[in-house]
PDB file of C-alpha atoms in Angstrom:
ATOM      1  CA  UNK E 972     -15.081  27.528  -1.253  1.00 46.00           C
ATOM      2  CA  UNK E 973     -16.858  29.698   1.079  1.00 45.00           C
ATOM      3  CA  UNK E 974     -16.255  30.603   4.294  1.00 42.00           C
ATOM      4  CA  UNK E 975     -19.560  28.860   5.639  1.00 42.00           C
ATOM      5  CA  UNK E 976     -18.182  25.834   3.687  1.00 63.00           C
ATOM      6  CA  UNK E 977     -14.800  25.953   4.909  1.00 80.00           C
ATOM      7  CA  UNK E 978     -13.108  23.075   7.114  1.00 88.00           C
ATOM      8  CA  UNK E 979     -10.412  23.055   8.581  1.00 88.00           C
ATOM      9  CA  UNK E 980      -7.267  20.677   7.209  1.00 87.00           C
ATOM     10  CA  UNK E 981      -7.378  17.350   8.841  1.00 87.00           C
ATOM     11  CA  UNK E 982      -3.390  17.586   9.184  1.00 83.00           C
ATOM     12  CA  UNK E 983      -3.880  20.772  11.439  1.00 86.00           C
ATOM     13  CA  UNK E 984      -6.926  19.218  13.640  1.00 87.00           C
ATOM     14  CA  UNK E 985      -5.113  15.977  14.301  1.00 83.00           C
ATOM     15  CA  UNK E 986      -2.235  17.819  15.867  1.00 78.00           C
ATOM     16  CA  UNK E 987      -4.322  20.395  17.818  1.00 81.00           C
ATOM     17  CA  UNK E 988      -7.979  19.311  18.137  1.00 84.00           C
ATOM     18  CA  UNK E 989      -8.891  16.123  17.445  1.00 85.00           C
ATOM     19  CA  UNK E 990      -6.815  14.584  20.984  1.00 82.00           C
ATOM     20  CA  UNK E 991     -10.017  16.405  22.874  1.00 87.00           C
ATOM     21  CA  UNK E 992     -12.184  13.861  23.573  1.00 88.00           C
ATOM     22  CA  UNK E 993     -15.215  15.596  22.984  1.00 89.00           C
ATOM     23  CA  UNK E 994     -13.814  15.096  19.147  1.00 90.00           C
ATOM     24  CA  UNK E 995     -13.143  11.499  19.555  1.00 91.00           C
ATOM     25  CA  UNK E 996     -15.823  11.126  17.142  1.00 93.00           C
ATOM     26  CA  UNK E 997     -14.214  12.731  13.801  1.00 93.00           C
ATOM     27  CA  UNK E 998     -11.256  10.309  14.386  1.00 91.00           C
ATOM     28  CA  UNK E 999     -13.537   7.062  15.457  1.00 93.00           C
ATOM     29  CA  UNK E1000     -15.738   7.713  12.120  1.00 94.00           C
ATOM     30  CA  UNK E1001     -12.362   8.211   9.403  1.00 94.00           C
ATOM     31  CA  UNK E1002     -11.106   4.572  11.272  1.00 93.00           C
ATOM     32  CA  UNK E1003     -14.389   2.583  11.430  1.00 94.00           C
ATOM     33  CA  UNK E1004     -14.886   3.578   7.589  1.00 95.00           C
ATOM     34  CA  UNK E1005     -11.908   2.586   6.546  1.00 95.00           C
ATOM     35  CA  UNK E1006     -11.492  -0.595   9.136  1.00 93.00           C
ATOM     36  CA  UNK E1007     -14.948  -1.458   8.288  1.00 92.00           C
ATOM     37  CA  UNK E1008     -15.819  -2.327  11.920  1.00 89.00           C
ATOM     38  CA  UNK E1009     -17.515   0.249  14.550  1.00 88.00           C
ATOM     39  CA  UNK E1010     -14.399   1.734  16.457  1.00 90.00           C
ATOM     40  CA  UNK E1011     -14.661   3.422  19.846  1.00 89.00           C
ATOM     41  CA  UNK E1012     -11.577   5.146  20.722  1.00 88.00           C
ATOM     42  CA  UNK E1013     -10.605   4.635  24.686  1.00 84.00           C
ATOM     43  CA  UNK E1014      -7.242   6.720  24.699  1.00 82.00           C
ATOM     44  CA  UNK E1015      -4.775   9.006  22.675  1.00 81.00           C
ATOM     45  CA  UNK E1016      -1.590   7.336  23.459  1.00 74.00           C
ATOM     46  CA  UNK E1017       1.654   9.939  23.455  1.00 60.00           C
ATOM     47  CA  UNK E1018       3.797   9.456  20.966  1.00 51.00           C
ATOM     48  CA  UNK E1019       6.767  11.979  19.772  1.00 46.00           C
ATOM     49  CA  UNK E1020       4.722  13.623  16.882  1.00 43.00           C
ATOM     50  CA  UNK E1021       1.999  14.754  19.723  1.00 42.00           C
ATOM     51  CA  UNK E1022       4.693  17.248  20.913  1.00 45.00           C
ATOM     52  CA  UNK E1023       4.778  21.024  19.729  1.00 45.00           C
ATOM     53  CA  UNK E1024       7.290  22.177  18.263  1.00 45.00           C
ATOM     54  CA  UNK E1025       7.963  25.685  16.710  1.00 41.00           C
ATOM     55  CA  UNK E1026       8.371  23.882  13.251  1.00 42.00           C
ATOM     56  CA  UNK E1027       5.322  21.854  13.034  1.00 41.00           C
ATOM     57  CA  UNK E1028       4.853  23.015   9.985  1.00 40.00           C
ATOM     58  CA  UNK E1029       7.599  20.306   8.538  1.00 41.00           C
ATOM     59  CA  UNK E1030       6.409  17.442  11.585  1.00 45.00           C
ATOM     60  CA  UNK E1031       4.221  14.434  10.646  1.00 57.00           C
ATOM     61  CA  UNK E1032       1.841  14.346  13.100  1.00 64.00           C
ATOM     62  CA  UNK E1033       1.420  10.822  15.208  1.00 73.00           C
ATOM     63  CA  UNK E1034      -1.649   9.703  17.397  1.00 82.00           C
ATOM     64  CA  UNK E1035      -1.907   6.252  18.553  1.00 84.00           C
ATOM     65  CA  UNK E1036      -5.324   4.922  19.889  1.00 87.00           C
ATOM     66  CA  UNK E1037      -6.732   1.537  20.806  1.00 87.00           C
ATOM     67  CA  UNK E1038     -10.416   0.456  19.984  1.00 85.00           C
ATOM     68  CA  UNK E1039     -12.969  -1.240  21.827  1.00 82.00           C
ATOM     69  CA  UNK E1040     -11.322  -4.723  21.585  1.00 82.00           C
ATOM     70  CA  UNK E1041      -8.216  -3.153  23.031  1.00 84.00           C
ATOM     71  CA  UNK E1042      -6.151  -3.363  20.044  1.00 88.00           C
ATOM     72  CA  UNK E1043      -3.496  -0.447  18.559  1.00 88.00           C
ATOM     73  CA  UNK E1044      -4.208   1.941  16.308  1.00 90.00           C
ATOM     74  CA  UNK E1045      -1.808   4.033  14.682  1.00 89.00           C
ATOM     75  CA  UNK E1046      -1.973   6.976  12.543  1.00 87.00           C
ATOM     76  CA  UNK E1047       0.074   9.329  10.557  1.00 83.00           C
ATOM     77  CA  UNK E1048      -0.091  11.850   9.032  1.00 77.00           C
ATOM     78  CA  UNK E1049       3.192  12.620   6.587  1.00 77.00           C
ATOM     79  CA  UNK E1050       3.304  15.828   4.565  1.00 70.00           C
ATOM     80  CA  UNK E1051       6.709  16.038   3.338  1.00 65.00           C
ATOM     81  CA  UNK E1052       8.659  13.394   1.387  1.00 68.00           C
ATOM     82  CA  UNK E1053      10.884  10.921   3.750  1.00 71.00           C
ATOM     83  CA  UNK E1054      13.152   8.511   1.723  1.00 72.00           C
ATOM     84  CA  UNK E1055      12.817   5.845   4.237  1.00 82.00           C
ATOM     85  CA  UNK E1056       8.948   6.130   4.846  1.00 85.00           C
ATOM     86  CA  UNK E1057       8.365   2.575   4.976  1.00 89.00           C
ATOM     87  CA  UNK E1058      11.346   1.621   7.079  1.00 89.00           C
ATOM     88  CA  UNK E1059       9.936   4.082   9.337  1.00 86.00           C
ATOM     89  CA  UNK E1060       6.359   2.487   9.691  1.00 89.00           C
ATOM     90  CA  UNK E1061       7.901  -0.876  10.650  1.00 90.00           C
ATOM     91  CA  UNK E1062      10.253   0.682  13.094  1.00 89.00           C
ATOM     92  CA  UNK E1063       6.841   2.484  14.630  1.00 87.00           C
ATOM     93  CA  UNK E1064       4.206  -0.926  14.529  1.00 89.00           C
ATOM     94  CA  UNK E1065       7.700  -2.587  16.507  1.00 88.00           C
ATOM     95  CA  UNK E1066       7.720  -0.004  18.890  1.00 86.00           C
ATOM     96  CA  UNK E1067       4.030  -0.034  19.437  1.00 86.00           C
ATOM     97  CA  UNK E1068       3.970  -3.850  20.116  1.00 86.00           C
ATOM     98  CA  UNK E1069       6.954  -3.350  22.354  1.00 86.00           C
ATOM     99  CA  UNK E1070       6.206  -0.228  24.636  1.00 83.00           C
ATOM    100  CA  UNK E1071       2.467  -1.942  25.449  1.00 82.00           C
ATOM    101  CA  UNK E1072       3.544  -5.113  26.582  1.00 83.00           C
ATOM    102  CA  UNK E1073       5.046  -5.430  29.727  1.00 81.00           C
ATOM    103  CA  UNK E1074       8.072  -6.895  30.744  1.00 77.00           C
ATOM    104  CA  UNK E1075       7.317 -10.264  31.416  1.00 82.00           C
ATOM    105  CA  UNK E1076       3.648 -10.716  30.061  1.00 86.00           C
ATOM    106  CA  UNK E1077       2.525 -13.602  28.233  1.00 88.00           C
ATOM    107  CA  UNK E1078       2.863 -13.364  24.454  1.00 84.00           C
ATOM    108  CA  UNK E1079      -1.023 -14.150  24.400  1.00 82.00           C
ATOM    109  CA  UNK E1080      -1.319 -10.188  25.607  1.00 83.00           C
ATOM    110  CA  UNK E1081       0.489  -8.837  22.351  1.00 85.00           C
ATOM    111  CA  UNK E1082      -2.151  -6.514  20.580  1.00 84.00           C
ATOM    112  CA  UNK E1083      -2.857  -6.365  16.940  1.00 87.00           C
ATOM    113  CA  UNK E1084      -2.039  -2.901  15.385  1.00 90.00           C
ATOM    114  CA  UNK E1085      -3.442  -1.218  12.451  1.00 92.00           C
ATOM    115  CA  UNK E1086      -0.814   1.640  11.233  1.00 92.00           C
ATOM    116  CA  UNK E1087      -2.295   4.200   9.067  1.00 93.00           C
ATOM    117  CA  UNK E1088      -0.465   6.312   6.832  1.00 92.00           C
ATOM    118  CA  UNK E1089      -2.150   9.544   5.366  1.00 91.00           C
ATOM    119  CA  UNK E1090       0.477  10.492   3.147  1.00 90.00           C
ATOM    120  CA  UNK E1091       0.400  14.186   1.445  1.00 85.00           C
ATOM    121  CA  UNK E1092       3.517  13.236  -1.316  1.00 82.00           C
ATOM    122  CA  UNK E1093       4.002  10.956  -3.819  1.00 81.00           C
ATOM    123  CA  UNK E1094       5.313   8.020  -2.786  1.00 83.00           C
ATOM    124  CA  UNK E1095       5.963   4.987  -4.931  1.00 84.00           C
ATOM    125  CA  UNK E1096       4.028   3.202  -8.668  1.00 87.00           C
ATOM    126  CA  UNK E1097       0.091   2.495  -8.619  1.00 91.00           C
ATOM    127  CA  UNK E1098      -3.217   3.163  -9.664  1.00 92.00           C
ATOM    128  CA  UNK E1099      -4.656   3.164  -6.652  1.00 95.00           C
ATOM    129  CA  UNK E1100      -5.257   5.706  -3.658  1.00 95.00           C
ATOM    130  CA  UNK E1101      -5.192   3.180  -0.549  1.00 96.00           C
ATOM    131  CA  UNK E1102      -3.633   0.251  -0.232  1.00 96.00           C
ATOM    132  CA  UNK E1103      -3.678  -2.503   2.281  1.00 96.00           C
ATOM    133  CA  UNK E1104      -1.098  -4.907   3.231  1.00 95.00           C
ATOM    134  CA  UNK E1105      -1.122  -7.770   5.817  1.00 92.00           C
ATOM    135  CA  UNK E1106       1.132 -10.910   6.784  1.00 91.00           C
ATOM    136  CA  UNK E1107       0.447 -13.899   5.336  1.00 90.00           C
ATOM    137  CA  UNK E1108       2.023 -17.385   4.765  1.00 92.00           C
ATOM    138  CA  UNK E1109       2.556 -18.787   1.941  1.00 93.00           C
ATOM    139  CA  UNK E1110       3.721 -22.264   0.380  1.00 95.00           C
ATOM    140  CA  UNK E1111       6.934 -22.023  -0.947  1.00 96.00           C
ATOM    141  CA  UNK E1112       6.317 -25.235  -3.255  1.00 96.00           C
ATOM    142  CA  UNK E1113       2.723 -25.140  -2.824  1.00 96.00           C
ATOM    143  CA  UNK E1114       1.226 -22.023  -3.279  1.00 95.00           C
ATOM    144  CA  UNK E1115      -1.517 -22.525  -0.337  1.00 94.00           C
ATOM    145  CA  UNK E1116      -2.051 -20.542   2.184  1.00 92.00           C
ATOM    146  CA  UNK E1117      -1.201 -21.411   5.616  1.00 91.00           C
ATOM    147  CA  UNK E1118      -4.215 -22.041   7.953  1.00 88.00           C
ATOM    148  CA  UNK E1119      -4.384 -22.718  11.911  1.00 88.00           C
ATOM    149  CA  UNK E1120      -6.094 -25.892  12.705  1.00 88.00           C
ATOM    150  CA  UNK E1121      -9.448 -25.918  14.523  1.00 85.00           C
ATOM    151  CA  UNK E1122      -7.669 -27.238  17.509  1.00 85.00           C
ATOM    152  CA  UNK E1123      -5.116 -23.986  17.369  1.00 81.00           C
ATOM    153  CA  UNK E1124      -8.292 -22.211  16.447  1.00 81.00           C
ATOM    154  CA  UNK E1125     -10.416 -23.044  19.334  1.00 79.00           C
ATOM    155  CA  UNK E1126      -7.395 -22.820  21.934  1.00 79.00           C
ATOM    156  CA  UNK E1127      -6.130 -19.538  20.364  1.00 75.00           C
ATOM    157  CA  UNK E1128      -9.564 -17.669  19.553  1.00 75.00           C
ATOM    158  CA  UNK E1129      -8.773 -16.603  16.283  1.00 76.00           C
ATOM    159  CA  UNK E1130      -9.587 -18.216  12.855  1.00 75.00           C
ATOM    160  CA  UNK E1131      -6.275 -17.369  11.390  1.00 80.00           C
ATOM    161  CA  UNK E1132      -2.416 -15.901  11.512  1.00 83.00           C
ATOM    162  CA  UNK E1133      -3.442 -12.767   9.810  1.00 83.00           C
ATOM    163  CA  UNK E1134      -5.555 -11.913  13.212  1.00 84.00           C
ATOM    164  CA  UNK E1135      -2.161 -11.436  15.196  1.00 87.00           C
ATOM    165  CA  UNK E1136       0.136  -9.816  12.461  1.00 91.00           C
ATOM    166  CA  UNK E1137      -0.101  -6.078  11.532  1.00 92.00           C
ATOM    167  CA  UNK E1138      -2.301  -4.370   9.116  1.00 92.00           C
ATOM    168  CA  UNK E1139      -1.299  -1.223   7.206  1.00 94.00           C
ATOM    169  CA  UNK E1140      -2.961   0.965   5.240  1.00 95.00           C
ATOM    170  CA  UNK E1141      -1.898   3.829   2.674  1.00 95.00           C
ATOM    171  CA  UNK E1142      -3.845   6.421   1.905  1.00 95.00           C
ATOM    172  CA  UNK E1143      -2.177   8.516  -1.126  1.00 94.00           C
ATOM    173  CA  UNK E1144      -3.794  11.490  -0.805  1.00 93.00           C
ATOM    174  CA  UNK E1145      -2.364  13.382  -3.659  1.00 91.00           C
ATOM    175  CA  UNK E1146      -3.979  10.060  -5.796  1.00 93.00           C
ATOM    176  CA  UNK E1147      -7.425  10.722  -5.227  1.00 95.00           C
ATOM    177  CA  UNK E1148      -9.404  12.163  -8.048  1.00 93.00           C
ATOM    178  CA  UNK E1149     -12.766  10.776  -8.149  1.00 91.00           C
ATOM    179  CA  UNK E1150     -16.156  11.969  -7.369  1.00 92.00           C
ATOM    180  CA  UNK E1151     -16.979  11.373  -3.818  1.00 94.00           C
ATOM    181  CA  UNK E1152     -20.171   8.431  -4.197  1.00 93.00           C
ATOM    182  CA  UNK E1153     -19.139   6.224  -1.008  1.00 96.00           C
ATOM    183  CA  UNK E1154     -18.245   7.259   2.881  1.00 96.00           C
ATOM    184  CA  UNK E1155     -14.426   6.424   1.865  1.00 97.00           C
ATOM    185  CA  UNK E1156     -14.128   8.121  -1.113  1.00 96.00           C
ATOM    186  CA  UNK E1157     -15.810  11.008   0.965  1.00 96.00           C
ATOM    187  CA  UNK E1158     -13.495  10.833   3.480  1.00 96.00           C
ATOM    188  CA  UNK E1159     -10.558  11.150   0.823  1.00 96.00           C
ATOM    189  CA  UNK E1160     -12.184  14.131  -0.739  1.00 95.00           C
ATOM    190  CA  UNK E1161     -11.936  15.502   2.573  1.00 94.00           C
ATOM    191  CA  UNK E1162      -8.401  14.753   3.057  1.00 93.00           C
ATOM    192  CA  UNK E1163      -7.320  16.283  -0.113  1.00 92.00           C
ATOM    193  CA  UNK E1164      -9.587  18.924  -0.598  1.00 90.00           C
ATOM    194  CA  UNK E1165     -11.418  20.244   2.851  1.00 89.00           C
ATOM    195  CA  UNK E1166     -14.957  19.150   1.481  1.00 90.00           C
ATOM    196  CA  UNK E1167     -17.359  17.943   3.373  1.00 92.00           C
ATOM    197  CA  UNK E1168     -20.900  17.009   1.670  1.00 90.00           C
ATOM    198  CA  UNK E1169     -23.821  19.053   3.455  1.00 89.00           C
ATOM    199  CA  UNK E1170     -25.611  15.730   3.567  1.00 91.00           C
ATOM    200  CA  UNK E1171     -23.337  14.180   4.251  1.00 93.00           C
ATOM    201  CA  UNK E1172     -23.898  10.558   6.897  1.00 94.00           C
ATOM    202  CA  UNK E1173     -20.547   9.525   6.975  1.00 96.00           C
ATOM    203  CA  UNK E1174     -19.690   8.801  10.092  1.00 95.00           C
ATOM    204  CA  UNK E1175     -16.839  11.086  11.244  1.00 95.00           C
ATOM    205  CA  UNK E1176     -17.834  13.805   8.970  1.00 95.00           C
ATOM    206  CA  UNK E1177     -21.353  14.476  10.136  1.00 90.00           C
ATOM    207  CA  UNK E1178     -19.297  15.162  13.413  1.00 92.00           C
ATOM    208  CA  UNK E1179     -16.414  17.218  11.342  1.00 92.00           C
ATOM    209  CA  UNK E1180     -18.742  19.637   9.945  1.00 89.00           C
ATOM    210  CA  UNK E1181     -19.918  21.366  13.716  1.00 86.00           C
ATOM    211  CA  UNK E1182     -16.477  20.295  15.289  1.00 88.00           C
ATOM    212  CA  UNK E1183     -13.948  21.624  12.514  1.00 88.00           C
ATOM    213  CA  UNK E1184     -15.753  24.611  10.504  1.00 85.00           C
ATOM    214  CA  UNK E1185     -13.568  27.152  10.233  1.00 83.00           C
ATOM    215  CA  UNK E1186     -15.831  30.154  11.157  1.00 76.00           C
ATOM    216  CA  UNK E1187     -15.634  28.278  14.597  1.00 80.00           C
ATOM    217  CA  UNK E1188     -12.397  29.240  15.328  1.00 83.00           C
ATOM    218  CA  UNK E1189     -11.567  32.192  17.218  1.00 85.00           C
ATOM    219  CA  UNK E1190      -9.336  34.978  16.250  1.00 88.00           C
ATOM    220  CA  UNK E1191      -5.995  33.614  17.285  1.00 88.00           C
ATOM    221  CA  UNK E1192      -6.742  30.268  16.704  1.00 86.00           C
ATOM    222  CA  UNK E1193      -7.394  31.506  12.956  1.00 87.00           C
ATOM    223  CA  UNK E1194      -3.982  33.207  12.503  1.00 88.00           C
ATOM    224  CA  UNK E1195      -2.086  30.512  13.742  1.00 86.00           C
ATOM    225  CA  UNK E1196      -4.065  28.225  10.963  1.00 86.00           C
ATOM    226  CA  UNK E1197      -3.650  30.766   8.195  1.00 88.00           C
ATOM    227  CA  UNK E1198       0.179  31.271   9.171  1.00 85.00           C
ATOM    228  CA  UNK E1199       0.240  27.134   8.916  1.00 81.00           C
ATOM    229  CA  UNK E1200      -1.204  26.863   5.358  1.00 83.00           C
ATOM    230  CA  UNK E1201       1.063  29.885   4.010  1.00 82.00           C
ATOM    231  CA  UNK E1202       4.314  27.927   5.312  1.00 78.00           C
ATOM    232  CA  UNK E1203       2.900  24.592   3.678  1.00 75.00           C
ATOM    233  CA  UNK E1204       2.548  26.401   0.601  1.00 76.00           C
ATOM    234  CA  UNK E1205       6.277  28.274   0.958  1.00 74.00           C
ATOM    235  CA  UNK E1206       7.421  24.608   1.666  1.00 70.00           C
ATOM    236  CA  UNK E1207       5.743  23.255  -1.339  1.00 69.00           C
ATOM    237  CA  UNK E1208       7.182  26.276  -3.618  1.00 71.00           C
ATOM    238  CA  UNK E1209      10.754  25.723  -2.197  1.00 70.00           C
ATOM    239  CA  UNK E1210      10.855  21.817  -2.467  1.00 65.00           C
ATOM    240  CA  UNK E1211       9.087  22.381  -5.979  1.00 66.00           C
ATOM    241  CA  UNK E1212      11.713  24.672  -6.855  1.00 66.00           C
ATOM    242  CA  UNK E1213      14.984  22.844  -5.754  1.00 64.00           C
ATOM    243  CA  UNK E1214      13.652  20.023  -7.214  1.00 62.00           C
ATOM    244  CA  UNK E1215      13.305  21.445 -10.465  1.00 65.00           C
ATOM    245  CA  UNK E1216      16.339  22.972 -10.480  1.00 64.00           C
ATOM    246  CA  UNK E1217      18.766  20.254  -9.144  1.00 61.00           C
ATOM    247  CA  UNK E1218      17.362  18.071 -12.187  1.00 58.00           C
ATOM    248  CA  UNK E1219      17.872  20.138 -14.303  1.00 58.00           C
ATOM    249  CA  UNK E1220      21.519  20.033 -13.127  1.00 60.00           C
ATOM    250  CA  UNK E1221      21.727  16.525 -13.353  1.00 55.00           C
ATOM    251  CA  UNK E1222      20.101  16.295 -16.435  1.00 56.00           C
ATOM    252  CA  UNK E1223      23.158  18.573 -17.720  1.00 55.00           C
ATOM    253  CA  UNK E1224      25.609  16.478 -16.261  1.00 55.00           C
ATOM    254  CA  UNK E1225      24.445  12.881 -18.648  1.00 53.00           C
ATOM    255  CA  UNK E1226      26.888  11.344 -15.506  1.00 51.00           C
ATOM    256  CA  UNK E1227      26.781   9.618 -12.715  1.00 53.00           C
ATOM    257  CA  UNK E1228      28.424  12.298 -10.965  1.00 59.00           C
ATOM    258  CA  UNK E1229      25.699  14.294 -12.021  1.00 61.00           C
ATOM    259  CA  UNK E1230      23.027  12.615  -9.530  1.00 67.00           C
ATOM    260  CA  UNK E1231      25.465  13.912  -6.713  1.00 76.00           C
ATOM    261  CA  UNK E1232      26.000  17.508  -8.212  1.00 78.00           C
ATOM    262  CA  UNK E1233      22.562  17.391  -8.781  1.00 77.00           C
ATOM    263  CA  UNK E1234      21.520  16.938  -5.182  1.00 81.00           C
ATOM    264  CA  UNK E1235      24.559  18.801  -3.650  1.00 83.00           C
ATOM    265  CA  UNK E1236      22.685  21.865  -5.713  1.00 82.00           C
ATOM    266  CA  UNK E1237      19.425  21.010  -4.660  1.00 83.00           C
ATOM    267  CA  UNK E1238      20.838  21.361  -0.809  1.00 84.00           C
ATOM    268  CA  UNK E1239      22.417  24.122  -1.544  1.00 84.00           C
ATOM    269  CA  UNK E1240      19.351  26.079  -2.913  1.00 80.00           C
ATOM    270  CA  UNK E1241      17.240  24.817   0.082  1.00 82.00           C
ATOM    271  CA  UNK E1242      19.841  26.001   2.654  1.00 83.00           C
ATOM    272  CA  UNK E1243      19.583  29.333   0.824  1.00 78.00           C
ATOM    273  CA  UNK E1244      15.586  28.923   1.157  1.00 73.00           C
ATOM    274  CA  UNK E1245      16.030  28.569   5.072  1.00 74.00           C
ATOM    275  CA  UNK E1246      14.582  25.006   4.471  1.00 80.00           C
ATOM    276  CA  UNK E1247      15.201  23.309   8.085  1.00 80.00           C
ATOM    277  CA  UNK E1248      18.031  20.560   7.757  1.00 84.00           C
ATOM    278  CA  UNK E1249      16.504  17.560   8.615  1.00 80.00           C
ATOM    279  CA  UNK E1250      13.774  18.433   5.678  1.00 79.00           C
ATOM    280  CA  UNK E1251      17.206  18.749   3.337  1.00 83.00           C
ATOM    281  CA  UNK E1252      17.900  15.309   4.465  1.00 84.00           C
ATOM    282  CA  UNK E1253      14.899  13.695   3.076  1.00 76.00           C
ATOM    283  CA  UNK E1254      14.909  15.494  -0.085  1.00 78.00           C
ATOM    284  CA  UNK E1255      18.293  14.775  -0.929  1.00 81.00           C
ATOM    285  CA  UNK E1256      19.231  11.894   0.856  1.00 81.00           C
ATOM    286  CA  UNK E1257      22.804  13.993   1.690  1.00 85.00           C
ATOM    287  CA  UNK E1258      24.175  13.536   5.384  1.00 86.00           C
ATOM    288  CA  UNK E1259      23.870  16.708   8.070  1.00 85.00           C
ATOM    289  CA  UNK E1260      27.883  17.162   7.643  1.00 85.00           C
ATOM    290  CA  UNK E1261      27.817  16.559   3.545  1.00 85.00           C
ATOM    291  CA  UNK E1262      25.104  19.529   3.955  1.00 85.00           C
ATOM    292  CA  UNK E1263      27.326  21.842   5.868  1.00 84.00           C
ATOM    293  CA  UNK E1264      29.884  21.482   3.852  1.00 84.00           C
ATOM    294  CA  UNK E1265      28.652  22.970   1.220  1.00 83.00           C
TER     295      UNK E1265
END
């Protein structure tokens, strides 16, 4: 790709440009397109992943945001493999729901949130590249599906339970292999590869191609993302490798026991790598003091 053609990673702007609110619009256009519904960001919300840290490089990157209606938004952005990745998402929707409501509001002032989880490793079986999930209720005996009444309808304002529960979304990157012929699939294409159409109308990355080209960055600014890309590509090599390697150990082994010796080497060859502990953790699955010890 040329230089004149060249975007920058959507990973890297979320954590360093795309809080700006004069680039609301590249974040408003990826969530209306996938929501279907015209979103208007009013805030970035803090949340830990908006912090810097000298590591970033091995950081998912957070940013919450409510839409016109008031409601939660929350999206991240996950590059390296995290056993517990789902766990996690529940844990942050909870936390959402909890921080905004205020000690002793109403229940009727409890927000719906839409988590969003751009994920850049293979997680889980499927055909697919996104998949949606939502709450619903359903006859144990039966088989139908639970429905407010029009007098809970009318009194409530919403037509049914799923209006209330969460909504997530995941978008498996790495899954993605089509031609880009629709604003999502564009939008993917994006995500995975840095392309942008140059006639492109979708919204978000009309607004990406003037706000994220990378001949727009100065000097420093270009460094810093060049330094970023040659760790994620260290990061991927290293994981890769100790991957490889601690299979093939536990391959060997035909044994249970070989699982463990198996990931005890894989730690052991990312310690040697300089690999950053809590990234060892995820990988193997080991605790901090079964990783020490070895």
């Amino acid at each position: 790709m040329a230089d004149c053609d060249r975007y920058i990673r959507f990973d890297w702007a979320a954590k360093r440009m795309l809080r700006d609110k004069a680039n609301f619009s590249v974040l408003e256009g990826l969530i209306s397109v996938l929501l279907n519904q015209d979103v208007k960001i009013q805030e970035i919300l803090e949340s830990e992943g908006n912090q810097e840290e000298e590591n970033s490089k091995f950081n998912r990157v957070d940013i919450m945001a409510k839409n016109h209606k008031g409601e939660l938004i929350i999206i991240e952005i996950q590059l390296s493999r995290q056993v517990h990745y789902l766990e996690r998402i529940l844990f942050g929707v909870g936390k959402a729901l909890s921080d905004h409501l205020s000690k002793g509001d109403p229940y009727r002032k409890v927000k719906k949130v839409y988590s969003i989880s751009i994920l850049y490793f293979d997680i889980g079986k499927g055909d697919d590249y996104i998949y949606h999930g939502q709450t619903v209720f359903k006859g144990v005996h039966t088989g139908d599906i639970f429905q407010l009444s029009e007098r809970d309808r009318d009194f409530l304002k919403m037509k049914s339970p799923e209006e209330v529960f969460p909504e997530y979304y995941l978008l498996r990157v790495n899954e993605f292999d089509k031609v880009a012929s629709t604003p999502l699939e564009e939008w993917l294409d994006y995500l995975k590869n840095g392309r942008v159409r140059p006639d492109t109308t979708t919204p978000g990355l009309k607004e990406a191609k003037e706000k994220l080209n990378y001949l727009q960055m100065n000097s420093d600014e270009r460094r810093a993302y060049e330094h970023y890309l040659d760790n994620l590509r260290i990061e991927e090599d290293c994981l890769e490798s100790a991957k490889l390697e601690g299979l093939a150990e536990g391959r060997a082994e035909g044994r249970a026991e070989g699982k463990t010796e198996a990931m005890n080497e894989m730690a052991k060859n990312l310690k040697e790598l300089k690999v950053p502990i809590d990234i060892i953790i995820k990988t193997t699955g080991l605790s901090a003091n079964e990783i020490e010890s070895l």
